[in-house]
Amino acid sequence: QENLEKTGVANFWLGLFLLRAAQQWAIFLKERWKHMTKQLNMRRRDIQKTTWCLMSALRLEKQLADMGIVVDADHPLFAYLPCGVGGGPGGVAFGLKLVYGDNVHCFFAEPTHSPSMLLGLATGLNDGICVQDIGIDNLTAADGLACGRPSSFVGKVMEPLISGCYTVTDERLYELLHQLADSEGIKLEPSALAGVPGMGWICSGAGNAYAQQRGLDLAKATHIAWATGGSMVPADIWDDYYKKGAAQ
């Protein structure tokens, strides 16, 4: 009788342990599934955005041809692409590389407070590191580019294809917004102007060494700053951007 009681108590505790383990396992599987679903959705969004931008790059080939602009070894193309998580510029750069190969040079442009793609590529960690890990706050007026962690999908694919990354301050974006509106009548949001400083950086700034090392004749080059939007910014907010640019 005593042995039976001991056996019963042991079975009780064993059953309780197994029940608890099963509950913990179920919780683990549930959380893991949520994580995998989130990652899958992020990857799907990356691919969808990248595909759309890839088609935009392919359309550019016809636009340049219609304008009589030649792109070849003697007439290089430079593309400066605003970059957030990376799906948009990744798709554009991939498409341009498919069309023009080594004759196109693609640079990703990011806010100084959100250089996630630059950080991921420079460290080789891709989405394994975020800007907050190194003390950068990820706060920028270029809200369309305010991504603290880059896309792992884009970073790994584009690392051998892009020519480099650079950063631009919010103050410079405001200034360019103001200047472009006054000179061309084009209203862009701060994010859309990140590609504009690239031309000056390559032609006369620190980036000029890139062209010299490769024997590129910048007098025969075409430069494209890929503007990503601005038409949906409310008028009062855009006016505030403009005033900040005028004050620079």
JSON list of C-alpha atoms in Angstrom, two decimals, residues 29-146:
[
{"chain": "A", "resi": 29, "resn": "LEU", "atom": "CA", "xyz": [5.82, 27.56, -30.37]},
{"chain": "A", "resi": 30, "resn": "LYS", "atom": "CA", "xyz": [3.21, 30.30, -30.34]},
{"chain": "A", "resi": 31, "resn": "GLU", "atom": "CA", "xyz": [5.81, 33.04, -29.84]},
{"chain": "A", "resi": 32, "resn": "ARG", "atom": "CA", "xyz": [8.10, 31.48, -32.43]},
{"chain": "A", "resi": 33, "resn": "TRP", "atom": "CA", "xyz": [5.27, 31.35, -34.93]},
{"chain": "A", "resi": 34, "resn": "LYS", "atom": "CA", "xyz": [4.46, 35.01, -34.29]},
{"chain": "A", "resi": 35, "resn": "HIS", "atom": "CA", "xyz": [8.12, 35.90, -34.84]},
{"chain": "A", "resi": 36, "resn": "MET", "atom": "CA", "xyz": [8.35, 33.85, -38.04]},
{"chain": "A", "resi": 37, "resn": "THR", "atom": "CA", "xyz": [5.13, 35.38, -39.35]},
{"chain": "A", "resi": 38, "resn": "LYS", "atom": "CA", "xyz": [6.43, 38.87, -38.61]},
{"chain": "A", "resi": 39, "resn": "GLN", "atom": "CA", "xyz": [9.72, 38.12, -40.37]},
{"chain": "A", "resi": 40, "resn": "LEU", "atom": "CA", "xyz": [7.88, 36.62, -43.35]},
{"chain": "A", "resi": 41, "resn": "ASN", "atom": "CA", "xyz": [5.66, 39.68, -43.65]},
{"chain": "A", "resi": 42, "resn": "MET", "atom": "CA", "xyz": [8.69, 41.97, -43.45]},
{"chain": "A", "resi": 43, "resn": "ARG", "atom": "CA", "xyz": [10.47, 39.93, -46.12]},
{"chain": "A", "resi": 44, "resn": "ARG", "atom": "CA", "xyz": [7.34, 39.98, -48.30]},
{"chain": "A", "resi": 45, "resn": "ARG", "atom": "CA", "xyz": [7.08, 43.76, -47.99]},
{"chain": "A", "resi": 46, "resn": "ASP", "atom": "CA", "xyz": [10.77, 44.08, -48.87]},
{"chain": "A", "resi": 47, "resn": "ILE", "atom": "CA", "xyz": [10.32, 41.95, -51.98]},
{"chain": "A", "resi": 48, "resn": "GLN", "atom": "CA", "xyz": [7.13, 43.74, -53.05]},
{"chain": "A", "resi": 49, "resn": "LYS", "atom": "CA", "xyz": [8.67, 47.18, -52.71]},
{"chain": "A", "resi": 50, "resn": "THR", "atom": "CA", "xyz": [11.91, 46.05, -54.34]},
{"chain": "A", "resi": 51, "resn": "THR", "atom": "CA", "xyz": [10.00, 44.57, -57.29]},
{"chain": "A", "resi": 52, "resn": "TRP", "atom": "CA", "xyz": [8.03, 47.77, -57.85]},
{"chain": "A", "resi": 53, "resn": "CYS", "atom": "CA", "xyz": [11.20, 49.86, -57.79]},
{"chain": "A", "resi": 54, "resn": "LEU", "atom": "CA", "xyz": [12.93, 47.39, -60.09]},
{"chain": "A", "resi": 55, "resn": "MET", "atom": "CA", "xyz": [10.28, 48.09, -62.71]},
{"chain": "A", "resi": 56, "resn": "SER", "atom": "CA", "xyz": [10.79, 51.84, -62.20]},
{"chain": "A", "resi": 57, "resn": "ALA", "atom": "CA", "xyz": [14.47, 51.41, -62.96]},
{"chain": "A", "resi": 58, "resn": "LEU", "atom": "CA", "xyz": [13.71, 49.51, -66.14]},
{"chain": "A", "resi": 59, "resn": "ARG", "atom": "CA", "xyz": [11.39, 52.31, -67.30]},
{"chain": "A", "resi": 60, "resn": "LEU", "atom": "CA", "xyz": [14.24, 54.75, -66.81]},
{"chain": "A", "resi": 61, "resn": "GLU", "atom": "CA", "xyz": [16.16, 53.08, -69.64]},
{"chain": "A", "resi": 62, "resn": "LYS", "atom": "CA", "xyz": [13.52, 54.16, -72.14]},
{"chain": "A", "resi": 63, "resn": "GLN", "atom": "CA", "xyz": [13.26, 57.64, -70.64]},
{"chain": "A", "resi": 64, "resn": "LEU", "atom": "CA", "xyz": [16.98, 58.25, -71.00]},
{"chain": "A", "resi": 65, "resn": "ALA", "atom": "CA", "xyz": [16.99, 56.83, -74.53]},
{"chain": "A", "resi": 66, "resn": "ASP", "atom": "CA", "xyz": [14.10, 59.12, -75.52]},
{"chain": "A", "resi": 67, "resn": "MET", "atom": "CA", "xyz": [16.11, 62.08, -74.22]},
{"chain": "A", "resi": 68, "resn": "GLY", "atom": "CA", "xyz": [19.15, 61.02, -76.24]},
{"chain": "A", "resi": 69, "resn": "ILE", "atom": "CA", "xyz": [21.23, 60.35, -73.12]},
{"chain": "A", "resi": 70, "resn": "VAL", "atom": "CA", "xyz": [23.87, 57.70, -73.70]},
{"chain": "A", "resi": 71, "resn": "VAL", "atom": "CA", "xyz": [25.08, 55.44, -70.91]},
{"chain": "A", "resi": 72, "resn": "ASP", "atom": "CA", "xyz": [28.22, 53.45, -71.63]},
{"chain": "A", "resi": 73, "resn": "ALA", "atom": "CA", "xyz": [31.83, 53.10, -70.46]},
{"chain": "A", "resi": 74, "resn": "ASP", "atom": "CA", "xyz": [32.64, 56.62, -71.69]},
{"chain": "A", "resi": 75, "resn": "HIS", "atom": "CA", "xyz": [29.40, 58.11, -70.40]},
{"chain": "A", "resi": 76, "resn": "PRO", "atom": "CA", "xyz": [28.80, 56.74, -66.89]},
{"chain": "A", "resi": 77, "resn": "LEU", "atom": "CA", "xyz": [25.54, 57.07, -65.00]},
{"chain": "A", "resi": 78, "resn": "PHE", "atom": "CA", "xyz": [25.48, 58.01, -61.32]},
{"chain": "A", "resi": 79, "resn": "ALA", "atom": "CA", "xyz": [22.33, 57.36, -59.31]},
{"chain": "A", "resi": 80, "resn": "TYR", "atom": "CA", "xyz": [21.83, 58.74, -55.80]},
{"chain": "A", "resi": 81, "resn": "LEU", "atom": "CA", "xyz": [19.05, 56.88, -54.02]},
{"chain": "A", "resi": 82, "resn": "PRO", "atom": "CA", "xyz": [17.38, 57.84, -50.72]},
{"chain": "A", "resi": 83, "resn": "CYS", "atom": "CA", "xyz": [17.52, 54.84, -48.42]},
{"chain": "A", "resi": 84, "resn": "GLY", "atom": "CA", "xyz": [15.44, 53.83, -45.41]},
{"chain": "A", "resi": 85, "resn": "VAL", "atom": "CA", "xyz": [15.09, 50.12, -44.74]},
{"chain": "A", "resi": 86, "resn": "GLY", "atom": "CA", "xyz": [16.49, 49.50, -48.24]},
{"chain": "A", "resi": 87, "resn": "GLY", "atom": "CA", "xyz": [13.70, 47.95, -50.32]},
{"chain": "A", "resi": 88, "resn": "GLY", "atom": "CA", "xyz": [13.15, 50.97, -52.56]},
{"chain": "A", "resi": 89, "resn": "PRO", "atom": "CA", "xyz": [16.73, 51.89, -53.44]},
{"chain": "A", "resi": 90, "resn": "GLY", "atom": "CA", "xyz": [17.65, 48.22, -53.55]},
{"chain": "A", "resi": 91, "resn": "GLY", "atom": "CA", "xyz": [15.11, 47.57, -56.29]},
{"chain": "A", "resi": 92, "resn": "VAL", "atom": "CA", "xyz": [16.13, 50.64, -58.27]},
{"chain": "A", "resi": 93, "resn": "ALA", "atom": "CA", "xyz": [19.83, 49.86, -58.02]},
{"chain": "A", "resi": 94, "resn": "PHE", "atom": "CA", "xyz": [19.30, 46.22, -58.95]},
{"chain": "A", "resi": 95, "resn": "GLY", "atom": "CA", "xyz": [17.27, 47.25, -62.01]},
{"chain": "A", "resi": 96, "resn": "LEU", "atom": "CA", "xyz": [19.86, 49.80, -63.10]},
{"chain": "A", "resi": 97, "resn": "LYS", "atom": "CA", "xyz": [22.61, 47.22, -62.75]},
{"chain": "A", "resi": 98, "resn": "LEU", "atom": "CA", "xyz": [20.63, 44.78, -64.90]},
{"chain": "A", "resi": 99, "resn": "VAL", "atom": "CA", "xyz": [20.33, 47.42, -67.61]},
{"chain": "A", "resi": 100, "resn": "TYR", "atom": "CA", "xyz": [23.69, 49.21, -67.47]},
{"chain": "A", "resi": 101, "resn": "GLY", "atom": "CA", "xyz": [26.03, 46.85, -65.63]},
{"chain": "A", "resi": 102, "resn": "ASP", "atom": "CA", "xyz": [29.32, 48.45, -64.57]},
{"chain": "A", "resi": 103, "resn": "ASN", "atom": "CA", "xyz": [28.43, 51.68, -66.38]},
{"chain": "A", "resi": 104, "resn": "VAL", "atom": "CA", "xyz": [26.08, 52.73, -63.57]},
{"chain": "A", "resi": 105, "resn": "HIS", "atom": "CA", "xyz": [27.25, 53.69, -60.10]},
{"chain": "A", "resi": 106, "resn": "CYS", "atom": "CA", "xyz": [24.63, 53.59, -57.36]},
{"chain": "A", "resi": 107, "resn": "PHE", "atom": "CA", "xyz": [24.93, 55.32, -54.01]},
{"chain": "A", "resi": 108, "resn": "PHE", "atom": "CA", "xyz": [22.52, 55.03, -51.09]},
{"chain": "A", "resi": 109, "resn": "ALA", "atom": "CA", "xyz": [21.76, 58.30, -49.24]},
{"chain": "A", "resi": 110, "resn": "GLU", "atom": "CA", "xyz": [20.65, 58.30, -45.60]},
{"chain": "A", "resi": 111, "resn": "PRO", "atom": "CA", "xyz": [20.00, 60.85, -42.83]},
{"chain": "A", "resi": 112, "resn": "THR", "atom": "CA", "xyz": [22.92, 61.30, -40.44]},
{"chain": "A", "resi": 113, "resn": "HIS", "atom": "CA", "xyz": [20.65, 60.18, -37.58]},
{"chain": "A", "resi": 114, "resn": "SER", "atom": "CA", "xyz": [19.40, 57.06, -39.38]},
{"chain": "A", "resi": 115, "resn": "PRO", "atom": "CA", "xyz": [22.32, 55.52, -41.27]},
{"chain": "A", "resi": 116, "resn": "SER", "atom": "CA", "xyz": [21.08, 51.96, -40.83]},
{"chain": "A", "resi": 117, "resn": "MET", "atom": "CA", "xyz": [22.05, 50.56, -44.23]},
{"chain": "A", "resi": 118, "resn": "LEU", "atom": "CA", "xyz": [25.49, 52.13, -44.07]},
{"chain": "A", "resi": 119, "resn": "LEU", "atom": "CA", "xyz": [25.97, 50.69, -40.59]},
{"chain": "A", "resi": 120, "resn": "GLY", "atom": "CA", "xyz": [24.76, 47.24, -41.61]},
{"chain": "A", "resi": 121, "resn": "LEU", "atom": "CA", "xyz": [27.02, 47.14, -44.66]},
{"chain": "A", "resi": 122, "resn": "ALA", "atom": "CA", "xyz": [30.07, 48.63, -42.93]},
{"chain": "A", "resi": 123, "resn": "THR", "atom": "CA", "xyz": [29.92, 46.13, -40.07]},
{"chain": "A", "resi": 124, "resn": "GLY", "atom": "CA", "xyz": [28.78, 43.20, -42.20]},
{"chain": "A", "resi": 125, "resn": "LEU", "atom": "CA", "xyz": [25.99, 42.58, -39.70]},
{"chain": "A", "resi": 126, "resn": "ASN", "atom": "CA", "xyz": [23.14, 43.80, -41.93]},
{"chain": "A", "resi": 127, "resn": "ASP", "atom": "CA", "xyz": [19.97, 43.65, -39.81]},
{"chain": "A", "resi": 128, "resn": "GLY", "atom": "CA", "xyz": [21.97, 42.28, -36.88]},
{"chain": "A", "resi": 129, "resn": "ILE", "atom": "CA", "xyz": [22.74, 45.83, -35.77]},
{"chain": "A", "resi": 130, "resn": "CYS", "atom": "CA", "xyz": [20.69, 49.01, -35.43]},
{"chain": "A", "resi": 131, "resn": "VAL", "atom": "CA", "xyz": [21.71, 52.64, -35.12]},
{"chain": "A", "resi": 132, "resn": "GLN", "atom": "CA", "xyz": [20.64, 52.76, -31.48]},
{"chain": "A", "resi": 133, "resn": "ASP", "atom": "CA", "xyz": [23.28, 50.11, -30.73]},
{"chain": "A", "resi": 134, "resn": "ILE", "atom": "CA", "xyz": [25.97, 52.70, -31.37]},
{"chain": "A", "resi": 135, "resn": "GLY", "atom": "CA", "xyz": [24.21, 55.63, -29.69]},
{"chain": "A", "resi": 136, "resn": "ILE", "atom": "CA", "xyz": [22.43, 57.22, -32.67]},
{"chain": "A", "resi": 137, "resn": "ASP", "atom": "CA", "xyz": [18.85, 58.29, -31.89]},
{"chain": "A", "resi": 138, "resn": "ASN", "atom": "CA", "xyz": [17.13, 57.59, -35.26]},
{"chain": "A", "resi": 139, "resn": "LEU", "atom": "CA", "xyz": [15.35, 60.96, -35.06]},
{"chain": "A", "resi": 140, "resn": "THR", "atom": "CA", "xyz": [15.18, 62.82, -38.37]},
{"chain": "A", "resi": 141, "resn": "ALA", "atom": "CA", "xyz": [12.95, 65.14, -40.38]},
{"chain": "A", "resi": 142, "resn": "ALA", "atom": "CA", "xyz": [13.38, 62.65, -43.23]},
{"chain": "A", "resi": 143, "resn": "ASP", "atom": "CA", "xyz": [10.70, 60.45, -41.73]},
{"chain": "A", "resi": 144, "resn": "GLY", "atom": "CA", "xyz": [10.48, 58.29, -44.84]},
{"chain": "A", "resi": 145, "resn": "LEU", "atom": "CA", "xyz": [14.08, 57.22, -44.20]},
{"chain": "A", "resi": 146, "resn": "ALA", "atom": "CA", "xyz": [13.89, 56.93, -40.42]}
]
